[in-house]
PDB file of C-alpha atoms and ligand atoms in Angstrom:
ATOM      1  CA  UNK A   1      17.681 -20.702  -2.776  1.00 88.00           C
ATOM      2  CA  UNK A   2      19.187 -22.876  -5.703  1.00 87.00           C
ATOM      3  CA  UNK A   3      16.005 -23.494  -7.503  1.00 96.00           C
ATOM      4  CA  UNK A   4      13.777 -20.883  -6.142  1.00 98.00           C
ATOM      5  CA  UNK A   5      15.487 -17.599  -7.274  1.00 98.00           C
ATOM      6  CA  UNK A   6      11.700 -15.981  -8.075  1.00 98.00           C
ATOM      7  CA  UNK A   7       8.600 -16.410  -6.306  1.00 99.00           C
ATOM      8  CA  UNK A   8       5.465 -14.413  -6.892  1.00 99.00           C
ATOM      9  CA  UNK A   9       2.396 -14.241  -4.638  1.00 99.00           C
ATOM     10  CA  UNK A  10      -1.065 -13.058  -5.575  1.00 99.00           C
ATOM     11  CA  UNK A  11      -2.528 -11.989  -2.092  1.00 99.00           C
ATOM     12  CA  UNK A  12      -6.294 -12.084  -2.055  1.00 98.00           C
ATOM     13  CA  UNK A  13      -8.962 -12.248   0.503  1.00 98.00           C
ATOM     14  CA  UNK A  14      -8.444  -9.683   2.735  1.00 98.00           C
ATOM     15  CA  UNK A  15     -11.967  -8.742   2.334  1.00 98.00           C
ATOM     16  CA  UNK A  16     -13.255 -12.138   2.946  1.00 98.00           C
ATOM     17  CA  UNK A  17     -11.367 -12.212   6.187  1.00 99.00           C
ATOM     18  CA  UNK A  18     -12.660  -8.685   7.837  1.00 98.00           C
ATOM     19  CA  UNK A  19     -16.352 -10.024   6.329  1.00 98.00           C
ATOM     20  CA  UNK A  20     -15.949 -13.485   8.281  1.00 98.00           C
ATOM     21  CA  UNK A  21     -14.751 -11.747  11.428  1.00 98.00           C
ATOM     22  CA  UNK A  22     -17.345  -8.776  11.498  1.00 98.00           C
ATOM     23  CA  UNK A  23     -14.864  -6.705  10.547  1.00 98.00           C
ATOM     24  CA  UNK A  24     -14.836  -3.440   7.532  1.00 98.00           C
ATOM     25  CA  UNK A  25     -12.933  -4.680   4.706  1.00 98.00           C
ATOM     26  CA  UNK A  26     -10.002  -2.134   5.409  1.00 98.00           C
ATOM     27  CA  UNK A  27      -9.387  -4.115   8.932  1.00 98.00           C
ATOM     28  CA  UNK A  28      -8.522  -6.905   6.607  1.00 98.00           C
ATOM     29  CA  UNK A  29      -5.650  -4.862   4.381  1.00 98.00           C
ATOM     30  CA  UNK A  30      -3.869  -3.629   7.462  1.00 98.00           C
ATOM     31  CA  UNK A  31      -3.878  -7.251   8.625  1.00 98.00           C
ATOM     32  CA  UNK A  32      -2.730  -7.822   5.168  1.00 98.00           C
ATOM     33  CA  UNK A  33       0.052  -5.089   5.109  1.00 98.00           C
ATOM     34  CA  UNK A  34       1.605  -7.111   8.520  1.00 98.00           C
ATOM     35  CA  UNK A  35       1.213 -10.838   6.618  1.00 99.00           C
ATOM     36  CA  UNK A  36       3.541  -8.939   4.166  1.00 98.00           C
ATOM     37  CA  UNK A  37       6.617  -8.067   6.253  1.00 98.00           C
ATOM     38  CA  UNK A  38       6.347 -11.298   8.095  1.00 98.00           C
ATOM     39  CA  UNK A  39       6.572 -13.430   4.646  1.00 98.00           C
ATOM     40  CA  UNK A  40       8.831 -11.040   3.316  1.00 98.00           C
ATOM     41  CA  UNK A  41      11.237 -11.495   6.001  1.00 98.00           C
ATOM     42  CA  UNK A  42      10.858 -15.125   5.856  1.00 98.00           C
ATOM     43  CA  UNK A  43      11.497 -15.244   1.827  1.00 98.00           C
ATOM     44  CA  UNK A  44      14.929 -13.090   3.011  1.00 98.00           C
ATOM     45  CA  UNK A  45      15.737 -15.845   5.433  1.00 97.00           C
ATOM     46  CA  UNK A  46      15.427 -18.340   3.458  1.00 98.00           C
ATOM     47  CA  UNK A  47      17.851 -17.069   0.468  1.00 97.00           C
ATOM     48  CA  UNK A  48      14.807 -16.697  -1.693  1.00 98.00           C
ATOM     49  CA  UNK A  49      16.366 -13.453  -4.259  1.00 98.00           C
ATOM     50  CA  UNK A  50      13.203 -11.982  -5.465  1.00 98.00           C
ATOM     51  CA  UNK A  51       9.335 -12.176  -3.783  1.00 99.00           C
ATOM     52  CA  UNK A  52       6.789 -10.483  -6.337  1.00 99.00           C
ATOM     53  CA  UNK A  53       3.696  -9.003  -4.520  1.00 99.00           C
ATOM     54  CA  UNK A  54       0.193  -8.309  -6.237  1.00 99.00           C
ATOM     55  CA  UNK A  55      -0.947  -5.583  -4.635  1.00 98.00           C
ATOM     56  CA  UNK A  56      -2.829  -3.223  -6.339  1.00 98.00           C
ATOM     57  CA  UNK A  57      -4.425  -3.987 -10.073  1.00 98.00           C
ATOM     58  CA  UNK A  58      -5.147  -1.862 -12.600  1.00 98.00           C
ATOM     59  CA  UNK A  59      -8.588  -3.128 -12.152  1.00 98.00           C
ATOM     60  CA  UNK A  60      -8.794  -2.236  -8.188  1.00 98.00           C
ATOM     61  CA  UNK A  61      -9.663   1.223  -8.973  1.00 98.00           C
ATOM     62  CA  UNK A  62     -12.746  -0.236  -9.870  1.00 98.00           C
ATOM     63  CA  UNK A  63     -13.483  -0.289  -6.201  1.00 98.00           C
ATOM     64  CA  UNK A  64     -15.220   2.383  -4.101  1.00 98.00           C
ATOM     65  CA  UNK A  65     -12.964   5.360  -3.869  1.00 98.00           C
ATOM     66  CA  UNK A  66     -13.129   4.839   0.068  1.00 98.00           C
ATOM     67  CA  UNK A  67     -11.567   1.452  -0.025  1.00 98.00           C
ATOM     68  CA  UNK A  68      -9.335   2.848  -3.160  1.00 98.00           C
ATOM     69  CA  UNK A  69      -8.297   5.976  -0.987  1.00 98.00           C
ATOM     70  CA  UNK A  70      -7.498   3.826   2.261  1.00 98.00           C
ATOM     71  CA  UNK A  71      -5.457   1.597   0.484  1.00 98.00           C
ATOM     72  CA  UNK A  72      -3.130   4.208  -0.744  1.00 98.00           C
ATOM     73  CA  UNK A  73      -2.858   5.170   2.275  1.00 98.00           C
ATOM     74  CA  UNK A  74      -1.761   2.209   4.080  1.00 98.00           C
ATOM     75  CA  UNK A  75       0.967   2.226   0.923  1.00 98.00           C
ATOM     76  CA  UNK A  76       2.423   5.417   2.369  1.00 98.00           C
ATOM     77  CA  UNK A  77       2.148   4.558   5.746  1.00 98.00           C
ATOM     78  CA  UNK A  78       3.467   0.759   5.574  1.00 98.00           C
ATOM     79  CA  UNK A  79       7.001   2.190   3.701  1.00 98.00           C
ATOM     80  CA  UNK A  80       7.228   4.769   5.975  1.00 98.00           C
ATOM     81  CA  UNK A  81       7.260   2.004   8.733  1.00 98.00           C
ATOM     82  CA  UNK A  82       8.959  -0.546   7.300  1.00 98.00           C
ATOM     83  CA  UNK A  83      12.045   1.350   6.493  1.00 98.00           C
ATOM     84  CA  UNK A  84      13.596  -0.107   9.266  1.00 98.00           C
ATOM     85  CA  UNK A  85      12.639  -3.217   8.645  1.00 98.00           C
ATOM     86  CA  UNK A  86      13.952  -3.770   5.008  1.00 98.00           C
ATOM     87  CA  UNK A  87      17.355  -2.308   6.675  1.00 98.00           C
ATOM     88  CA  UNK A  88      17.765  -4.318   8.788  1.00 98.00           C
ATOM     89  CA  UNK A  89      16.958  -7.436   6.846  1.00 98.00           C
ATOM     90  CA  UNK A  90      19.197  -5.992   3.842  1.00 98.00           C
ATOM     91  CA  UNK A  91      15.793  -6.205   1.605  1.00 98.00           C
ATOM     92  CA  UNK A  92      15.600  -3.917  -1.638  1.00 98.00           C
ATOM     93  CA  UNK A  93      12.393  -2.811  -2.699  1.00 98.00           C
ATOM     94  CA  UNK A  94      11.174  -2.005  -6.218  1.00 98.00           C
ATOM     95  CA  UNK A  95       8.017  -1.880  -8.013  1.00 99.00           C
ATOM     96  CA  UNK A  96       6.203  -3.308 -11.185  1.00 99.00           C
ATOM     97  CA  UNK A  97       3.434  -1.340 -12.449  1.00 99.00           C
ATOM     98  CA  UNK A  98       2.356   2.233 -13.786  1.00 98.00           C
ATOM     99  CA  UNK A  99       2.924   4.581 -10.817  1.00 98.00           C
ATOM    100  CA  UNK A 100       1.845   7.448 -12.902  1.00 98.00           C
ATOM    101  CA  UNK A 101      -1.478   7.291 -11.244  1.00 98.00           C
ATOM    102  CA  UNK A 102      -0.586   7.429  -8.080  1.00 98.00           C
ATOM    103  CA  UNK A 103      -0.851  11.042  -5.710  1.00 98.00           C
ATOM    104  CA  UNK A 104       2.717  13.237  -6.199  1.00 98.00           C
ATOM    105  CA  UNK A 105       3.741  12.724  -2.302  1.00 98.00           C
ATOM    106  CA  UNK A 106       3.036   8.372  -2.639  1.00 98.00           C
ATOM    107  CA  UNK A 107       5.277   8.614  -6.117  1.00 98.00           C
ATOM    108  CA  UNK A 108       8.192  10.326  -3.944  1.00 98.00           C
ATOM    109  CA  UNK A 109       7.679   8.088  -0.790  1.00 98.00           C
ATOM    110  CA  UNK A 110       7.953   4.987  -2.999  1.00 98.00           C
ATOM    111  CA  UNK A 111      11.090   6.824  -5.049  1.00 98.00           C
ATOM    112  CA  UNK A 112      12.842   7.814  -1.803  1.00 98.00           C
ATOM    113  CA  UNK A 113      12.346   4.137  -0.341  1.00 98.00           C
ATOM    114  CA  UNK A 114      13.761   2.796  -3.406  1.00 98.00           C
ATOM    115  CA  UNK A 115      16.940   5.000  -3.041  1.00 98.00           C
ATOM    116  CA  UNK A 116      17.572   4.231   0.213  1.00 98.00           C
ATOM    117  CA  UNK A 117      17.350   0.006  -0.125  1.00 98.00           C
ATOM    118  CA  UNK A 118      19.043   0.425  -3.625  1.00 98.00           C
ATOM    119  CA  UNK A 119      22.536  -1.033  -2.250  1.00 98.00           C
ATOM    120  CA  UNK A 120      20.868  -3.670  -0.308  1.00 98.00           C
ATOM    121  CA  UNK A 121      21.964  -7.277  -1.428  1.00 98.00           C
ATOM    122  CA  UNK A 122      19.833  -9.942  -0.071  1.00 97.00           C
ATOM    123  CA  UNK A 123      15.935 -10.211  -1.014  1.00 98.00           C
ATOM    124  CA  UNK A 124      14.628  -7.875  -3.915  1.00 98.00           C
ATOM    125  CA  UNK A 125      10.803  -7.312  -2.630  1.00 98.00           C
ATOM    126  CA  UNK A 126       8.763  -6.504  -5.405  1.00 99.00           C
ATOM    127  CA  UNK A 127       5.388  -4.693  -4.659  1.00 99.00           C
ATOM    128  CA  UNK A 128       2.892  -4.665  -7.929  1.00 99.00           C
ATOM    129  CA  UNK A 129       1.169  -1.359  -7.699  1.00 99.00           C
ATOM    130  CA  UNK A 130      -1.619  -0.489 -10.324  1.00 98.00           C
ATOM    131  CA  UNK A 131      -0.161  -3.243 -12.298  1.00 99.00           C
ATOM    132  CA  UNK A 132      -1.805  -5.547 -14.828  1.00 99.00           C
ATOM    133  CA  UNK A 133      -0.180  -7.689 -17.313  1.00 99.00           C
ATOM    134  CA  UNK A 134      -1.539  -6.534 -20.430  1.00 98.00           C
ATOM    135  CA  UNK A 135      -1.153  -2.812 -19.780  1.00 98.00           C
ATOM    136  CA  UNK A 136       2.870  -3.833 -19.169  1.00 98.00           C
ATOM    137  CA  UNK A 137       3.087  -5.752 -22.025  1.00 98.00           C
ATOM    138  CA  UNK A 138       1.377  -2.835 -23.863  1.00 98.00           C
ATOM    139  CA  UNK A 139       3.418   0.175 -22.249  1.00 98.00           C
ATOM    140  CA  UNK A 140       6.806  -2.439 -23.277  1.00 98.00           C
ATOM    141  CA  UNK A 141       5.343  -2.642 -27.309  1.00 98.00           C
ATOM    142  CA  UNK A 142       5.372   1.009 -27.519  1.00 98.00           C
ATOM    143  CA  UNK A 143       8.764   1.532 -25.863  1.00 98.00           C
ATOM    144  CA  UNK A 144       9.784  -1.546 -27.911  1.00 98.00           C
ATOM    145  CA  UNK A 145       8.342   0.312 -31.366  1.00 97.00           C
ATOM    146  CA  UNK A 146       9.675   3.834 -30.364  1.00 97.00           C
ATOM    147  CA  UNK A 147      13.297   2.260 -30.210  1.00 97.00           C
ATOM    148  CA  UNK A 148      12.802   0.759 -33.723  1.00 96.00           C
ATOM    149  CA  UNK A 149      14.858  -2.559 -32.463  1.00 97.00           C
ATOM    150  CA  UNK A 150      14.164  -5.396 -34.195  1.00 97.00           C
ATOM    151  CA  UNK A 151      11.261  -7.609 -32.235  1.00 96.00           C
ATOM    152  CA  UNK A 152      12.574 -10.473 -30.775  1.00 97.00           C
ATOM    153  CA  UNK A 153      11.364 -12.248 -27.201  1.00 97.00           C
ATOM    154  CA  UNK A 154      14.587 -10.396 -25.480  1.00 97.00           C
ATOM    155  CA  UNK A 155      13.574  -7.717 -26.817  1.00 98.00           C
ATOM    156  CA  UNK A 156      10.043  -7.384 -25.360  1.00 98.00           C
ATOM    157  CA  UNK A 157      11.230  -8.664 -21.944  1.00 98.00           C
ATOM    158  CA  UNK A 158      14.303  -5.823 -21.634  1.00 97.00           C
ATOM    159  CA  UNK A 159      10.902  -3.403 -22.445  1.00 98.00           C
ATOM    160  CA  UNK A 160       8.861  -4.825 -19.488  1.00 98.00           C
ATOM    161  CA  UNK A 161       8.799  -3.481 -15.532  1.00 99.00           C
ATOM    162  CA  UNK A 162      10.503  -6.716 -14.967  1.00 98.00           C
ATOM    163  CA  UNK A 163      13.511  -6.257 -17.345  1.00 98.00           C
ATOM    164  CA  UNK A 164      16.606  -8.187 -15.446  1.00 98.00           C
ATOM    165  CA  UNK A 165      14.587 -10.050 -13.016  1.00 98.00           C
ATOM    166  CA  UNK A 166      14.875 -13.722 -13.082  1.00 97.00           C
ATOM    167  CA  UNK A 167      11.543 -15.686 -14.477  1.00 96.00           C
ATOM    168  CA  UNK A 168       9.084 -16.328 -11.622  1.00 98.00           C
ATOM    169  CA  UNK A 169       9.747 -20.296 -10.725  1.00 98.00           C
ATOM    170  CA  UNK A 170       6.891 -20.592  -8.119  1.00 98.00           C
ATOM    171  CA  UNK A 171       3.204 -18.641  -8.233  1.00 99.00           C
ATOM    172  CA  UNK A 172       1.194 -18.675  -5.077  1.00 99.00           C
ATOM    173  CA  UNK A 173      -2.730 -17.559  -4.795  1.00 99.00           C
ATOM    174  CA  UNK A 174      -4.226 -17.515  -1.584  1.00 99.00           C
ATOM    175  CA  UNK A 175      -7.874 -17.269  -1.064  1.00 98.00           C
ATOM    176  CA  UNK A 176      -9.501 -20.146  -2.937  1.00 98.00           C
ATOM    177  CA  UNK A 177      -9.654 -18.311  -5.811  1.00 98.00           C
ATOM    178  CA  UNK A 178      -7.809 -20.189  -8.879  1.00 98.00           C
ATOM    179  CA  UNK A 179      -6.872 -17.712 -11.415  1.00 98.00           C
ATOM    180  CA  UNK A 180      -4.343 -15.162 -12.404  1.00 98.00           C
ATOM    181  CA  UNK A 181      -6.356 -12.159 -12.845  1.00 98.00           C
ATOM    182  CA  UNK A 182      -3.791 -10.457 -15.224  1.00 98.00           C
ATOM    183  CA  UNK A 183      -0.907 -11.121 -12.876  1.00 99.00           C
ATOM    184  CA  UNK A 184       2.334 -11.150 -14.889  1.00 98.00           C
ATOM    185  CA  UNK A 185       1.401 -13.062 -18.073  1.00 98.00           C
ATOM    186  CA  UNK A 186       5.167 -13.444 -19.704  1.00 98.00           C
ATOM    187  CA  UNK A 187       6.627 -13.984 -16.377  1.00 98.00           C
ATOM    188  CA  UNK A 188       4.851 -16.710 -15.277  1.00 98.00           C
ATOM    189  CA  UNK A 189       5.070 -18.958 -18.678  1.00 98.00           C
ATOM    190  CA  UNK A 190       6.776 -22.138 -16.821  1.00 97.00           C
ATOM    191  CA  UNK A 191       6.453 -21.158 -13.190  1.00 98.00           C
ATOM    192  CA  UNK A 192       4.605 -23.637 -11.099  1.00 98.00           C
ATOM    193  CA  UNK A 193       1.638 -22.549  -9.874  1.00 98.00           C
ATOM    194  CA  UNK A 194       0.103 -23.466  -6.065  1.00 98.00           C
ATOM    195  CA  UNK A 195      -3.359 -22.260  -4.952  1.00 98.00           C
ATOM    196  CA  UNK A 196      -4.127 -22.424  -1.354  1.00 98.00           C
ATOM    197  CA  UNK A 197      -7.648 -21.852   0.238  1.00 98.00           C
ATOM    198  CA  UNK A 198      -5.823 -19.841   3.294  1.00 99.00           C
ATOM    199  CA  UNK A 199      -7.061 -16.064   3.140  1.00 99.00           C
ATOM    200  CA  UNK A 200      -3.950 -13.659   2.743  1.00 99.00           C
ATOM    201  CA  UNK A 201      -4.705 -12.353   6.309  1.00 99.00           C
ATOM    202  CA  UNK A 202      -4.092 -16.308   7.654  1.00 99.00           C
ATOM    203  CA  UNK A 203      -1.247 -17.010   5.720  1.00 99.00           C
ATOM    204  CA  UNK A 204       1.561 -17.630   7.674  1.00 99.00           C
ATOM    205  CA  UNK A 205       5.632 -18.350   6.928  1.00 98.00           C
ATOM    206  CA  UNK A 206       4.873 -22.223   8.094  1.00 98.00           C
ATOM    207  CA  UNK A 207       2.740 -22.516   5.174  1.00 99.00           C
ATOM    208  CA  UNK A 208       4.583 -21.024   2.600  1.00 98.00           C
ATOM    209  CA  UNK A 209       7.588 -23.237   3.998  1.00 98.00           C
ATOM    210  CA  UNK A 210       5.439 -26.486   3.325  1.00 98.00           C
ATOM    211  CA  UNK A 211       4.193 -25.010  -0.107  1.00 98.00           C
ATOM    212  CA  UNK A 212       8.189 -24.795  -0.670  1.00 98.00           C
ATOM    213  CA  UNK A 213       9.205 -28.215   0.072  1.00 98.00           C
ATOM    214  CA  UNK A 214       6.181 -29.214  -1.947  1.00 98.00           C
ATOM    215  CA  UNK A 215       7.545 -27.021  -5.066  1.00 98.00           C
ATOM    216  CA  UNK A 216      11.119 -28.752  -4.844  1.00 97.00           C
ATOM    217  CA  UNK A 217       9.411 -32.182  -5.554  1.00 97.00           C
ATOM    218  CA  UNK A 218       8.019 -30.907  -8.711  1.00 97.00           C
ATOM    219  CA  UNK A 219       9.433 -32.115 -12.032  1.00 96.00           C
ATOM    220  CA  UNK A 220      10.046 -28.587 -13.967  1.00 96.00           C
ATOM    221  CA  UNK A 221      10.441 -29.966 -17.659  1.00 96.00           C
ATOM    222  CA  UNK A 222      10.280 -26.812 -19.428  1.00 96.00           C
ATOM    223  CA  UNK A 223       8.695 -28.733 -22.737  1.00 96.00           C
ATOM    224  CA  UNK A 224      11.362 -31.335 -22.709  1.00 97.00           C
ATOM    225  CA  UNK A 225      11.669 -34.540 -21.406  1.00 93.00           C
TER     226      UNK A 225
HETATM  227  C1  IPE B 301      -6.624  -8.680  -1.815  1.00 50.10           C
HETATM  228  O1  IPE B 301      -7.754  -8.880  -1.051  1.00 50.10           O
HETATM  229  C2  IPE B 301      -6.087  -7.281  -1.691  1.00 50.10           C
HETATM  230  C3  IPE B 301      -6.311  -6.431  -2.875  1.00 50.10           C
HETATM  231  C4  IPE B 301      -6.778  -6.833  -4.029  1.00 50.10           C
HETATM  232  C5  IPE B 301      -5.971  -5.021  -2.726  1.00 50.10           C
HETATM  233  P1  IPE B 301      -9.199  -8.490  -1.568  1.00 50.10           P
HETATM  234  O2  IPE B 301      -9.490  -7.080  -1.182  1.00 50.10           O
HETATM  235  O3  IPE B 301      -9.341  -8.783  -3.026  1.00 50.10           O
HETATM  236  O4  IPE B 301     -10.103  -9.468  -0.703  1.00 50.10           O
HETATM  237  P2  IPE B 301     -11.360 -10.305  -1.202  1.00 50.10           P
HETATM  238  O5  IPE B 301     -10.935 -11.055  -2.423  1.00 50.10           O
HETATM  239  O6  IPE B 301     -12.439  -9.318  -1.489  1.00 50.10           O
HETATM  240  O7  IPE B 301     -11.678 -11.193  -0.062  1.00 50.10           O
HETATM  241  C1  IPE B 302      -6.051  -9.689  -7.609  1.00 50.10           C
HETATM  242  O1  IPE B 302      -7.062  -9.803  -6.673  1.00 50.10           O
HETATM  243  C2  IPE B 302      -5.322  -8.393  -7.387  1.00 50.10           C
HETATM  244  C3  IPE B 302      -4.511  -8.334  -6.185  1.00 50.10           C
HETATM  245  C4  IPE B 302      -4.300  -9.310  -5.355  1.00 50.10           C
HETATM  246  C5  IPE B 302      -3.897  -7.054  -5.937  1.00 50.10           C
HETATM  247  P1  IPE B 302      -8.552  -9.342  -6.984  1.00 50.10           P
HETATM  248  O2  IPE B 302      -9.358  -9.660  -5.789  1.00 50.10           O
HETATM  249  O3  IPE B 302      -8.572  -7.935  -7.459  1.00 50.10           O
HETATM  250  O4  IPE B 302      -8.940 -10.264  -8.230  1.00 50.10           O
HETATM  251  P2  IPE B 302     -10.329 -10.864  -8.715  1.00 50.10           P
HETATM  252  O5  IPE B 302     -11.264  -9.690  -8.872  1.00 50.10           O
HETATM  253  O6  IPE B 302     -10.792 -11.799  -7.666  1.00 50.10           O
HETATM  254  O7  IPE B 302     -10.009 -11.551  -9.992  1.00 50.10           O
HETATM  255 MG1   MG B 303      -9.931 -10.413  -4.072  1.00 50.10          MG
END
């Protein structure tokens, strides 16, 4: 898409969901993890080049280890499944974040699925995972210091997870919720930003669609006139 080369989605409220429904939070991430491969394979129809997921902060492990440890889980199991899927749709999957943290065998599944979509030309789908702004910009300084470089804005942004991605142009947060909660800082600088009440689980290709056309009436002046 011409003017949409980057859009990045902060998906929240899968909690909310399972509460209103009766359900245990969890029932809301694996409704989640499916909302995911349907917009995912929408943003690849639709030419978009790169989709940016938030899906795991560094603040999430603040949670209880149960909902921590199922999450993980559903990591593992949703590449193992959707293999097929970002093969079929040409998709290429990468990561932002410090994956350090994460168990051995989750580091090699998300290694092995990023070797095998490497080649794969349409849609770059970027999943966040134990990612906060600050600690990239921090972990980017440091790299940025230990090459002695001189500091410039290039410079920083060739350090960061990011690092030949094109700037995010369009920021969506579902849930109600209207903040940014240490989702890329830098990136975002002149994206525009939509917040929709819809709960992640709810959110459906239809809506982003309208959410698009509404983003390609918006004046992007970039601090000029
Ligand atoms: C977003 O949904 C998913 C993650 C942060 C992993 P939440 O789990 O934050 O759902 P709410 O905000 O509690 O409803
Ligand atoms: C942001 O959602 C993180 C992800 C979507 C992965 P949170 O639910 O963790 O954020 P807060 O706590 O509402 O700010
Ligand atoms: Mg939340």
């Amino acid at each position: 898409m011409e003017n949409l080369k980057h859009l990045a989605i902060i998906m929240d409220g899968n909690g909310r969901w399972a509460k209103e429904k009766g359900l245990t939070r969890v029932k809301g991430h694996e409704k989640g993890a499916e909302v995911v491969r349907e917009i995912t394979t929408y943003c690849a129809s639709v030419g978009i080049e790169y989709l940016t997921l938030y899906a795991f902060s560094t603040e999430n492990w603040k949670r209880p280890k149960a909902e921590v440890e199922f999450l993980m889980k559903l990591l593992d199991k949703y590449l193992e499944r959707e293999l097929t899927t970002y093969q079929k749709n040409n998709i290429r999957f990468e990561t932002i974040g410090d994956l350090s943290r994460f168990s051995k065998a989750l580091q090699k599944r998300i290694a092995s699925t990023k070797e095998a979509t490497k080649t794969n030309t349409a849609l770059t789908q970027v999943l966040a995972l134990n990612y906060g702004a600050r600690d990239e910009i921090t972990r980017a300084v440091v790299k940025l210091c230990a090459s002695g470089e001189t500091v410039s804005e290039a410079a920083i942004e060739k350090h960061l997870d990011t690092a030949g991605f094109p700037e995010v142009d369009m920021l969506v947060r579902t849930s109600g919720e209207v903040r940014i909660s240490n989702f890329m800082l830098w990136q975002i600088a002149y994206a525009e930003c939509f917040f929709t009440e819809t709960l992640w689980p709810d959110f459906t290709p239809e809506e982003l669609a309208k959410l698009i056309e509404e983003y390609g009436q918006r004046e992007r002046r970039y601090g000029g006139l």
